[in-house]
Amino acid sequence: MKLFWKSENIEEDGIIQDLRRKIGEARMPSPVEKIALQELETLTKIGPSTAEYTIGLTYIDYLTTLPWSKKTVDNLDLDRAERALDENHFGLRKVKERIIEHLAIKVLRTTRKPRVLVVDDEETARKNLSHILTRENYEVSVAASGEEALRVLDSRECDVVITDLRMASVDGMELLENAALRHPETGLIVVTGYASIPSAIEAVKKGATHYIEKPFKLDEVRTAVRQSLEQRTRAGSTKGTILCFAGPPGTGKTSVGRAIAQALGRKFARIALGGMKDEADIRGHRRTYVGAMPGRIIEEIHRLDSANPVIMLDELDKIPQLRDFKGDPASALLEVLDPEQNRAFTDHYLDVPFDLSSVMFILTANVMENVPAPLRDRMEIIEFSGYTQEEKQEIASRFLVPKQVREKGLSPDQVEFSPGALGTIIREYTHEAGIRGLERSIATICRKVARESLRTRKDGPVRITPDAVEKYLGRKSYRFDAIGEQDRIGVATSLVRTEVGGEIIFVEAAMMKGEKELIITGLLGEVMRESAHAALSYIRSNAAAFGVSEDFFEHRDLHIHVPRGAIQKDGPSAGLTIAMALLSLLTRRPARRDVATSGEITLTGRVLPVGGIREKVLAAKRAEVRTVVLPAKNRAETEALDDEISSGIDIRLVETVAEAVDLVLR
Ligand code: ADP
């Protein structure tokens, strides 16, 4: 070993030199560069055979390969963005509109010259300042008095006001006071020939951020304006700038995110939050052992080699929220997203700040209710909802079939899906709000056709008809729907919202000899249990009105059961259905299977509004339910439904449980 020491040393020197050169070329912020050079210095002092040496080398190398100042140039052509969204997506009108609006604001913010208003009663002073600032590429307006300045401010948004103090008709102090009140986002700078400490204090109290004495140095004014503008962008960008796409799986969230990146000319990455176990997934591991790694955010930026990509953070509603010994991923995420903090995001591995403020984050979630409130408050939420049968049909024939045909190596003249076949797959082989299952089924058929075409080498296209669908996909899967079975006593149809969209479920009620117990089984969460108790108490206290004997609960047990579906469901909206199942049982009137209810109930039998109306109505249509009974307080949401969604379904609005009875029970 000793023998080779010398040559090894020379080689090590080479590595160190190489890293030094890389540090110089990496365009890091200077404090970071200093730290990198210090680390390198330490390395030269410890032997290359230690673990610290390897850790140090890897670390410095990582620092030098991060895109500190490497950004793609945004393409801010909105027409192009709109085309990019349209080309790849059918429908989604509202979603596209909201996104284009969001981008438009971004374009305005980035492209508009900052506006500065110069207020001074001396003409030469006005001219001088305005000359300097115009040369700095600001758009400058002038006013000769505080009064005139307020008029200008009221008529157009200004970013910064530079004002003199002594003026006739509304002096500088009064202007500050009024401007701070009426236009709190405008930056305020005072320039005065009569500077004094008391007046400086007063000006700052009234909202001025800078107080400059005449005669001033040009640089002083330039810096003050620049700092004031920076503060303003920081404060102004805290709210509503992060997009969050909310909706069931397979409704196009990821694919719209990708299209945004493509339209802007930015790189794109996805990070799933659902699988994260601890804070280190976001913030990285400290550099204490070989193999320690940065968090996912920095990793993706490193991989994409761009400091301003679009990063989609998936499954925001699945992020672990419990504060345990492994830290708190939700609060780490807050730091990543918060424009106040993310300029200096410090990953534990990097141990130096990295500026994330140019990254465009888009979050996705299935249901917003599960998202921690502090996160929810910072986002602009765009709802993606399930597709109607007709929309699915269009998307399949325009996008999914061509895409799968291409991906499976077929050409468009080798396979042809009839509209009937697509309808069959949608209605009978998939049961979903989005179109993932539909795409998967089309993929399966294309794969089988590709295999066959190799074997048979037949000319002409393979036609996929409804019969062929069964041949390729096998017997249709079990259909969980309203029709098909008879109406029964004690079984009522409910509409609930789950993570995968709306669903119908059947609530069952039974009665037997017992000790006045309410037994609740199946997939009922805490909230549903409470609804069941409320329903029972309401019926007991109004038994006579429903024609039920007052002592029906004496020497009896009641049992309510919701058969387990595949997915967790809880929430108060099954209350109305539970009441219907109980009333059906107690009055011996069968409940109509094709009438579905959704509504929270109170002890006095009033029906309260519920969420997810659109998803629920779509689910009702999928299950071929004919009538949907909803709370009258959801009138606005039901009226806002597109005709395509509400056509063919009878929506009834009720104020009370009693009103629902004759709609549901035979
Ligand atoms: P999500 O992220 O909401 O789960 P995806 O974006 O992964 O959904 O969408 C699933 C598939 O459906 C993708 O192949 C996507 O391109 C396609 N898709 C979804 N919505 C549309 C639409 N409106 N038009 C065309 N294709 C769509």
PDB file of C-alpha atoms in Angstrom, residues 69-258:
ATOM      1  CA  SER A  69     -28.110  29.741 -12.199  1.00  0.00           C
ATOM      2  CA  LYS A  70     -29.270  27.562 -15.015  1.00  0.00           C
ATOM      3  CA  LYS A  71     -32.803  28.345 -16.136  1.00  0.00           C
ATOM      4  CA  THR A  72     -34.783  27.660 -19.259  1.00  0.00           C
ATOM      5  CA  VAL A  73     -36.250  30.767 -20.866  1.00  0.00           C
ATOM      6  CA  ASP A  74     -40.020  30.899 -20.470  1.00  0.00           C
ATOM      7  CA  ASN A  75     -42.125  30.993 -23.564  1.00  0.00           C
ATOM      8  CA  LEU A  76     -44.846  33.431 -22.589  1.00  0.00           C
ATOM      9  CA  ASP A  77     -46.938  33.147 -25.712  1.00  0.00           C
ATOM     10  CA  LEU A  78     -50.420  32.485 -24.315  1.00  0.00           C
ATOM     11  CA  ASP A  79     -51.965  31.514 -27.639  1.00  0.00           C
ATOM     12  CA  ARG A  80     -49.369  28.845 -27.985  1.00  0.00           C
ATOM     13  CA  ALA A  81     -50.088  27.644 -24.437  1.00  0.00           C
ATOM     14  CA  GLU A  82     -53.778  27.476 -25.213  1.00  0.00           C
ATOM     15  CA  ARG A  83     -53.091  25.469 -28.343  1.00  0.00           C
ATOM     16  CA  ALA A  84     -50.823  23.087 -26.429  1.00  0.00           C
ATOM     17  CA  LEU A  85     -53.588  22.463 -23.885  1.00  0.00           C
ATOM     18  CA  ASP A  86     -56.231  22.005 -26.576  1.00  0.00           C
ATOM     19  CA  GLU A  87     -54.168  19.717 -28.749  1.00  0.00           C
ATOM     20  CA  ASN A  88     -53.762  17.108 -26.039  1.00  0.00           C
ATOM     21  CA  HIS A  89     -57.004  17.449 -24.127  1.00  0.00           C
ATOM     22  CA  PHE A  90     -60.645  17.164 -24.901  1.00  0.00           C
ATOM     23  CA  GLY A  91     -63.165  19.162 -22.853  1.00  0.00           C
ATOM     24  CA  LEU A  92     -61.901  20.526 -19.519  1.00  0.00           C
ATOM     25  CA  ARG A  93     -63.101  23.979 -20.568  1.00  0.00           C
ATOM     26  CA  LYS A  94     -63.112  25.526 -17.112  1.00  0.00           C
ATOM     27  CA  VAL A  95     -59.774  23.991 -16.193  1.00  0.00           C
ATOM     28  CA  LYS A  96     -58.137  25.356 -19.326  1.00  0.00           C
ATOM     29  CA  GLU A  97     -59.627  28.797 -18.737  1.00  0.00           C
ATOM     30  CA  ARG A  98     -58.335  28.967 -15.181  1.00  0.00           C
ATOM     31  CA  ILE A  99     -54.866  27.868 -16.232  1.00  0.00           C
ATOM     32  CA  ILE A 100     -54.630  30.415 -19.026  1.00  0.00           C
ATOM     33  CA  GLU A 101     -55.741  33.126 -16.563  1.00  0.00           C
ATOM     34  CA  HIS A 102     -53.110  31.992 -14.123  1.00  0.00           C
ATOM     35  CA  LEU A 103     -50.443  32.139 -16.818  1.00  0.00           C
ATOM     36  CA  ALA A 104     -51.696  35.526 -18.025  1.00  0.00           C
ATOM     37  CA  ILE A 105     -51.121  37.029 -14.591  1.00  0.00           C
ATOM     38  CA  LYS A 106     -47.680  35.513 -14.584  1.00  0.00           C
ATOM     39  CA  VAL A 107     -46.944  36.996 -18.007  1.00  0.00           C
ATOM     40  CA  LEU A 108     -48.141  40.427 -16.912  1.00  0.00           C
ATOM     41  CA  ARG A 109     -46.059  40.292 -13.780  1.00  0.00           C
ATOM     42  CA  THR A 110     -42.952  39.241 -15.649  1.00  0.00           C
ATOM     43  CA  THR A 111     -43.207  41.437 -18.696  1.00  0.00           C
ATOM     44  CA  ARG A 112     -44.595  44.714 -17.398  1.00  0.00           C
ATOM     45  CA  LYS A 113     -42.011  47.370 -16.532  1.00  0.00           C
ATOM     46  CA  PRO A 114     -42.224  48.310 -12.852  1.00  0.00           C
ATOM     47  CA  ARG A 115     -44.056  51.638 -12.384  1.00  0.00           C
ATOM     48  CA  VAL A 116     -42.562  54.397 -10.254  1.00  0.00           C
ATOM     49  CA  LEU A 117     -44.348  57.606  -9.299  1.00  0.00           C
ATOM     50  CA  VAL A 118     -42.139  60.626  -8.529  1.00  0.00           C
ATOM     51  CA  VAL A 119     -43.765  63.306  -6.352  1.00  0.00           C
ATOM     52  CA  ASP A 120     -42.052  66.675  -5.865  1.00  0.00           C
ATOM     53  CA  ASP A 121     -43.250  70.262  -6.135  1.00  0.00           C
ATOM     54  CA  GLU A 122     -39.975  71.369  -7.725  1.00  0.00           C
ATOM     55  CA  GLU A 123     -39.860  70.771 -11.414  1.00  0.00           C
ATOM     56  CA  THR A 124     -36.081  70.223 -11.671  1.00  0.00           C
ATOM     57  CA  ALA A 125     -36.176  67.619  -8.903  1.00  0.00           C
ATOM     58  CA  ARG A 126     -38.984  65.765 -10.698  1.00  0.00           C
ATOM     59  CA  LYS A 127     -37.139  65.872 -13.994  1.00  0.00           C
ATOM     60  CA  ASN A 128     -33.874  64.659 -12.505  1.00  0.00           C
ATOM     61  CA  LEU A 129     -35.356  61.675 -10.709  1.00  0.00           C
ATOM     62  CA  SER A 130     -37.517  60.743 -13.599  1.00  0.00           C
ATOM     63  CA  HIS A 131     -34.527  60.870 -15.937  1.00  0.00           C
ATOM     64  CA  ILE A 132     -32.480  58.567 -13.671  1.00  0.00           C
ATOM     65  CA  LEU A 133     -35.292  56.062 -13.214  1.00  0.00           C
ATOM     66  CA  THR A 134     -36.307  55.947 -16.860  1.00  0.00           C
ATOM     67  CA  ARG A 135     -32.745  54.985 -17.633  1.00  0.00           C
ATOM     68  CA  GLU A 136     -33.105  52.125 -15.145  1.00  0.00           C
ATOM     69  CA  ASN A 137     -35.910  50.886 -17.352  1.00  0.00           C
ATOM     70  CA  TYR A 138     -38.814  51.809 -15.080  1.00  0.00           C
ATOM     71  CA  GLU A 139     -42.020  53.355 -16.309  1.00  0.00           C
ATOM     72  CA  VAL A 140     -42.078  56.741 -14.557  1.00  0.00           C
ATOM     73  CA  SER A 141     -45.004  59.076 -13.862  1.00  0.00           C
ATOM     74  CA  VAL A 142     -44.738  62.401 -12.041  1.00  0.00           C
ATOM     75  CA  ALA A 143     -46.934  64.484  -9.746  1.00  0.00           C
ATOM     76  CA  ALA A 144     -46.379  68.007  -8.452  1.00  0.00           C
ATOM     77  CA  SER A 145     -48.324  67.586  -5.199  1.00  0.00           C
ATOM     78  CA  GLY A 146     -49.582  64.970  -2.802  1.00  0.00           C
ATOM     79  CA  GLU A 147     -53.067  65.609  -4.039  1.00  0.00           C
ATOM     80  CA  GLU A 148     -52.131  64.953  -7.650  1.00  0.00           C
ATOM     81  CA  ALA A 149     -50.165  61.864  -6.578  1.00  0.00           C
ATOM     82  CA  LEU A 150     -53.245  60.364  -4.913  1.00  0.00           C
ATOM     83  CA  ARG A 151     -55.240  60.955  -8.074  1.00  0.00           C
ATOM     84  CA  VAL A 152     -52.584  59.137 -10.127  1.00  0.00           C
ATOM     85  CA  LEU A 153     -52.472  56.254  -7.609  1.00  0.00           C
ATOM     86  CA  ASP A 154     -56.232  55.860  -7.662  1.00  0.00           C
ATOM     87  CA  SER A 155     -56.294  55.678 -11.436  1.00  0.00           C
ATOM     88  CA  ARG A 156     -53.456  53.209 -12.047  1.00  0.00           C
ATOM     89  CA  GLU A 157     -51.463  50.695 -10.044  1.00  0.00           C
ATOM     90  CA  CYS A 158     -47.950  51.932  -9.161  1.00  0.00           C
ATOM     91  CA  ASP A 159     -45.247  49.767  -7.679  1.00  0.00           C
ATOM     92  CA  VAL A 160     -43.237  52.417  -5.874  1.00  0.00           C
ATOM     93  CA  VAL A 161     -43.823  56.045  -4.873  1.00  0.00           C
ATOM     94  CA  ILE A 162     -40.874  58.375  -4.253  1.00  0.00           C
ATOM     95  CA  THR A 163     -42.074  61.484  -2.502  1.00  0.00           C
ATOM     96  CA  ASP A 164     -40.786  64.785  -1.200  1.00  0.00           C
ATOM     97  CA  LEU A 165     -42.104  65.834   2.229  1.00  0.00           C
ATOM     98  CA  ARG A 166     -42.800  69.580   2.071  1.00  0.00           C
ATOM     99  CA  MET A 167     -45.482  70.306  -0.467  1.00  0.00           C
ATOM    100  CA  ALA A 168     -48.539  72.517  -0.589  1.00  0.00           C
ATOM    101  CA  SER A 169     -51.971  70.813  -0.758  1.00  0.00           C
ATOM    102  CA  VAL A 170     -51.448  67.341   0.800  1.00  0.00           C
ATOM    103  CA  ASP A 171     -47.859  67.125   1.988  1.00  0.00           C
ATOM    104  CA  GLY A 172     -45.598  64.071   1.928  1.00  0.00           C
ATOM    105  CA  MET A 173     -46.661  62.678   5.316  1.00  0.00           C
ATOM    106  CA  GLU A 174     -50.310  62.878   4.445  1.00  0.00           C
ATOM    107  CA  LEU A 175     -49.603  61.230   1.106  1.00  0.00           C
ATOM    108  CA  LEU A 176     -47.795  58.371   2.873  1.00  0.00           C
ATOM    109  CA  GLU A 177     -50.694  57.887   5.237  1.00  0.00           C
ATOM    110  CA  ASN A 178     -53.311  57.825   2.481  1.00  0.00           C
ATOM    111  CA  ALA A 179     -51.257  55.712   0.106  1.00  0.00           C
ATOM    112  CA  ALA A 180     -50.545  53.109   2.797  1.00  0.00           C
ATOM    113  CA  LEU A 181     -54.249  52.924   3.519  1.00  0.00           C
ATOM    114  CA  ARG A 182     -55.611  52.907  -0.015  1.00  0.00           C
ATOM    115  CA  HIS A 183     -52.810  51.086  -1.825  1.00  0.00           C
ATOM    116  CA  PRO A 184     -51.087  48.918   0.772  1.00  0.00           C
ATOM    117  CA  GLU A 185     -49.068  47.044  -1.858  1.00  0.00           C
ATOM    118  CA  THR A 186     -47.255  50.148  -3.109  1.00  0.00           C
ATOM    119  CA  GLY A 187     -43.698  50.687  -1.872  1.00  0.00           C
ATOM    120  CA  LEU A 188     -43.061  54.104  -0.271  1.00  0.00           C
ATOM    121  CA  ILE A 189     -39.765  56.023  -0.350  1.00  0.00           C
ATOM    122  CA  VAL A 190     -39.148  59.490   1.092  1.00  0.00           C
ATOM    123  CA  VAL A 191     -36.589  61.901  -0.368  1.00  0.00           C
ATOM    124  CA  THR A 192     -36.285  65.191   1.519  1.00  0.00           C
ATOM    125  CA  GLY A 193     -34.207  68.325   1.788  1.00  0.00           C
ATOM    126  CA  TYR A 194     -35.266  68.825   5.410  1.00  0.00           C
ATOM    127  CA  ALA A 195     -34.282  65.548   6.973  1.00  0.00           C
ATOM    128  CA  SER A 196     -34.606  65.127  10.751  1.00  0.00           C
ATOM    129  CA  ILE A 197     -34.777  62.146  13.052  1.00  0.00           C
ATOM    130  CA  PRO A 198     -38.354  62.805  14.242  1.00  0.00           C
ATOM    131  CA  SER A 199     -39.602  63.145  10.670  1.00  0.00           C
ATOM    132  CA  ALA A 200     -37.729  59.971   9.656  1.00  0.00           C
ATOM    133  CA  ILE A 201     -39.420  58.082  12.488  1.00  0.00           C
ATOM    134  CA  GLU A 202     -42.794  59.442  11.550  1.00  0.00           C
ATOM    135  CA  ALA A 203     -42.280  58.518   7.884  1.00  0.00           C
ATOM    136  CA  VAL A 204     -41.319  54.947   8.756  1.00  0.00           C
ATOM    137  CA  LYS A 205     -44.348  54.669  11.060  1.00  0.00           C
ATOM    138  CA  LYS A 206     -46.535  55.769   8.165  1.00  0.00           C
ATOM    139  CA  GLY A 207     -45.176  52.968   5.987  1.00  0.00           C
ATOM    140  CA  ALA A 208     -42.083  54.344   4.254  1.00  0.00           C
ATOM    141  CA  THR A 209     -39.380  51.734   3.755  1.00  0.00           C
ATOM    142  CA  HIS A 210     -36.583  54.175   2.879  1.00  0.00           C
ATOM    143  CA  TYR A 211     -35.790  57.721   3.984  1.00  0.00           C
ATOM    144  CA  ILE A 212     -33.201  59.514   1.859  1.00  0.00           C
ATOM    145  CA  GLU A 213     -31.675  62.917   2.485  1.00  0.00           C
ATOM    146  CA  LYS A 214     -31.110  65.448  -0.310  1.00  0.00           C
ATOM    147  CA  PRO A 215     -28.668  65.836  -1.956  1.00  0.00           C
ATOM    148  CA  PHE A 216     -28.579  62.088  -2.533  1.00  0.00           C
ATOM    149  CA  LYS A 217     -26.231  59.756  -4.340  1.00  0.00           C
ATOM    150  CA  LEU A 218     -27.744  58.169  -7.441  1.00  0.00           C
ATOM    151  CA  ASP A 219     -26.948  54.714  -6.165  1.00  0.00           C
ATOM    152  CA  GLU A 220     -28.893  55.344  -2.980  1.00  0.00           C
ATOM    153  CA  VAL A 221     -32.079  55.968  -4.919  1.00  0.00           C
ATOM    154  CA  ARG A 222     -31.487  53.097  -7.317  1.00  0.00           C
ATOM    155  CA  THR A 223     -30.937  50.634  -4.464  1.00  0.00           C
ATOM    156  CA  ALA A 224     -33.949  51.897  -2.525  1.00  0.00           C
ATOM    157  CA  VAL A 225     -36.252  51.425  -5.525  1.00  0.00           C
ATOM    158  CA  ARG A 226     -34.841  48.023  -6.276  1.00  0.00           C
ATOM    159  CA  GLN A 227     -35.207  46.810  -2.688  1.00  0.00           C
ATOM    160  CA  SER A 228     -38.698  48.157  -2.427  1.00  0.00           C
ATOM    161  CA  LEU A 229     -39.680  46.309  -5.606  1.00  0.00           C
ATOM    162  CA  GLU A 230     -38.164  43.083  -4.343  1.00  0.00           C
ATOM    163  CA  GLN A 231     -40.090  43.307  -1.097  1.00  0.00           C
ATOM    164  CA  ARG A 232     -43.229  43.930  -3.036  1.00  0.00           C
ATOM    165  CA  THR A 233     -42.886  40.887  -5.263  1.00  0.00           C
ATOM    166  CA  ARG A 234     -42.180  38.781  -2.242  1.00  0.00           C
ATOM    167  CA  ALA A 235     -45.232  39.991  -0.353  1.00  0.00           C
ATOM    168  CA  GLY A 236     -47.453  39.994  -3.417  1.00  0.00           C
ATOM    169  CA  SER A 237     -46.612  36.482  -4.455  1.00  0.00           C
ATOM    170  CA  THR A 238     -47.500  34.740  -1.215  1.00  0.00           C
ATOM    171  CA  LYS A 239     -51.125  34.102  -1.992  1.00  0.00           C
ATOM    172  CA  GLY A 240     -52.721  31.876  -4.557  1.00  0.00           C
ATOM    173  CA  THR A 241     -49.734  31.418  -6.780  1.00  0.00           C
ATOM    174  CA  ILE A 242     -49.368  27.699  -6.317  1.00  0.00           C
ATOM    175  CA  LEU A 243     -51.743  25.697  -8.420  1.00  0.00           C
ATOM    176  CA  CYS A 244     -53.430  22.671  -6.957  1.00  0.00           C
ATOM    177  CA  PHE A 245     -55.307  20.250  -9.191  1.00  0.00           C
ATOM    178  CA  ALA A 246     -57.993  18.419  -7.258  1.00  0.00           C
ATOM    179  CA  GLY A 247     -60.024  15.518  -8.574  1.00  0.00           C
ATOM    180  CA  PRO A 248     -60.382  11.749  -8.962  1.00  0.00           C
ATOM    181  CA  PRO A 249     -57.606   9.666 -10.583  1.00  0.00           C
ATOM    182  CA  GLY A 250     -57.442   9.548 -14.360  1.00  0.00           C
ATOM    183  CA  THR A 251     -59.073  12.907 -15.002  1.00  0.00           C
ATOM    184  CA  GLY A 252     -56.056  14.467 -16.705  1.00  0.00           C
ATOM    185  CA  LYS A 253     -54.255  16.257 -13.867  1.00  0.00           C
ATOM    186  CA  THR A 254     -50.799  14.937 -14.680  1.00  0.00           C
ATOM    187  CA  SER A 255     -51.239  15.303 -18.339  1.00  0.00           C
ATOM    188  CA  VAL A 256     -52.392  18.939 -18.045  1.00  0.00           C
ATOM    189  CA  GLY A 257     -49.369  19.608 -15.781  1.00  0.00           C
ATOM    190  CA  ARG A 258     -47.074  18.226 -18.433  1.00  0.00           C
TER     191      ARG A 258
END
